[in-house]
Amino acid sequence: MEQTIANRLKELGIQLPQASEPAARYANCVEVNGLLFVSGKGPSGKPKGKIGQTYSTAEGYEFARLAGIEILAVLAEALGSLDRVKRVVKLQGFVNAVPEFEEHHKVLNGCSDLMLDVFGEKGIHARSVFGAVSVREQLPIIIDSIFQIEE
């Protein structure tokens, strides 16, 4: 039996939520020339606070993983099937952190590890991560992403 991404999610114990709606006047995602650009997503439950003050690096990792699950929900809604993902191209994280925080990369690993767990080799991606003075709704992290998709 061929391994599908839906089966892989089940093995990982992940049930995708309904895709969250955009927070303002923009699209959840936009497809251009075989690439799907997903707007910035934060963790479900809308936790508020700064990494390095309100939350630890380990908690930030979990928030990044939850943001990744939100990204997967948007992909599933837009594509009909996550099997249409050919490659995770890039993740870009914005960590709402105190100025002295230095473990942004460890926080974003929560989403990176999720993409590798779900997509295997197709989940290997480029990425960048930044500390942010503030983000919308005081979320601890927001992640935007780019995927190559089957047309």
XYZ file of C-alpha atoms in Angstrom:
151
model
C 0.000 0.000 0.000
C 1.356 3.408 -0.982
C 2.151 5.734 1.900
C 0.013 8.893 1.703
C 0.561 12.050 3.699
C -2.861 11.502 5.316
C -1.653 8.082 6.538
C 1.604 9.642 7.729
C -0.310 12.264 9.736
C -2.375 9.496 11.321
C 0.823 7.610 12.257
C 2.146 10.804 13.863
C -1.116 11.325 15.778
C -1.819 14.615 14.011
C -5.365 15.636 13.196
C -5.480 18.786 11.117
C -7.807 21.535 12.305
C -9.943 23.570 9.957
C -7.708 26.115 8.236
C -7.629 29.403 10.116
C -8.901 32.506 8.385
C -6.592 35.391 7.455
C -6.276 38.017 10.199
C -6.779 40.929 7.777
C -7.381 41.641 4.074
C -5.151 39.043 2.410
C -5.363 35.470 1.146
C -4.337 32.427 3.165
C -2.201 31.388 0.220
C -1.377 32.345 -3.351
C -0.222 29.983 -6.101
C 2.278 31.250 -8.680
C 4.083 29.054 -11.230
C 3.909 25.836 -9.242
C 4.726 27.489 -5.922
C 2.245 27.993 -3.112
C 3.033 30.928 -0.815
C 1.303 30.540 2.559
C 0.669 33.674 4.617
C 2.093 33.881 8.120
C 0.477 31.490 10.596
C 0.739 31.371 14.356
C 0.024 28.600 16.843
C -3.527 27.480 17.512
C -5.094 28.699 20.720
C -3.556 32.134 20.131
C -1.128 32.164 23.081
C 0.231 35.619 23.905
C 3.700 36.496 25.107
C 7.398 36.681 24.393
C 9.869 33.833 24.126
C 12.558 34.341 26.736
C 10.131 36.074 29.089
C 6.660 34.509 29.128
C 7.765 31.264 27.459
C 10.889 29.096 27.294
C 12.709 27.945 24.153
C 11.088 24.502 24.576
C 7.620 26.064 24.737
C 8.504 28.146 21.672
C 9.436 24.939 19.858
C 5.959 23.561 20.589
C 4.345 26.812 19.392
C 6.323 26.576 16.142
C 5.112 22.993 15.717
C 1.518 24.139 16.264
C 2.018 26.923 13.702
C 3.278 24.235 11.311
C 0.079 22.269 11.837
C -1.880 25.442 10.971
C 0.213 25.713 7.785
C -0.587 22.088 6.902
C -4.306 22.782 7.427
C -4.121 25.696 4.960
C -2.281 23.493 2.457
C -4.830 20.689 2.796
C -7.713 23.092 2.224
C -6.051 24.783 -0.756
C -4.767 21.627 -2.454
C -7.396 19.052 -1.531
C -4.578 16.635 -0.660
C -1.176 17.116 0.953
C 0.113 14.525 -1.524
C 0.253 17.394 -4.043
C 3.203 18.890 -2.124
C 6.362 18.176 -4.129
C 8.706 19.992 -1.774
C 8.813 22.269 1.240
C 10.833 25.151 -0.220
C 11.223 27.649 2.624
C 10.114 28.495 6.148
C 10.540 31.970 7.569
C 9.931 32.467 11.276
C 9.331 35.653 13.232
C 9.896 34.960 16.923
C 8.344 37.438 19.336
C 11.265 37.473 21.776
C 13.002 39.633 24.310
C 16.079 41.472 22.901
C 18.611 39.247 24.686
C 17.060 35.978 23.389
C 19.505 33.990 21.204
C 17.793 30.672 20.449
C 15.457 31.675 17.617
C 16.750 28.786 15.497
C 15.826 26.266 18.214
C 12.283 27.657 18.323
C 11.774 27.366 14.545
C 13.040 23.775 14.705
C 9.529 22.899 15.949
C 8.122 23.616 12.495
C 11.160 22.314 10.591
C 11.062 18.982 12.434
C 7.332 18.692 11.729
C 7.849 19.223 7.983
C 10.571 16.558 7.927
C 8.401 14.138 9.924
C 5.423 14.655 7.603
C 7.086 14.919 4.179
C 10.350 13.017 4.658
C 13.057 14.095 2.193
C 10.560 16.423 0.470
C 10.424 18.291 3.783
C 14.074 19.434 3.638
C 13.897 23.199 3.164
C 15.694 26.520 3.263
C 14.767 28.809 6.110
C 15.437 31.994 7.984
C 14.370 33.148 11.415
C 14.246 36.588 12.977
C 13.604 38.033 16.386
C 10.689 40.449 16.358
C 9.991 43.325 18.728
C 6.295 42.579 18.331
C 3.955 40.533 16.143
C 0.195 40.614 15.599
C -1.951 39.673 18.566
C 1.245 39.253 20.653
C 1.657 35.701 19.318
C 4.977 34.095 20.320
C 5.784 33.134 16.703
C 4.502 33.603 13.166
C 5.766 31.463 10.284
C 5.315 32.026 6.582
C 6.168 29.340 4.082
C 6.617 28.380 0.449
C 5.837 24.993 -1.116
C 6.387 23.520 -4.567
C 3.193 21.754 -5.630
C 1.915 19.373 -8.288
C -0.144 21.305 -10.776
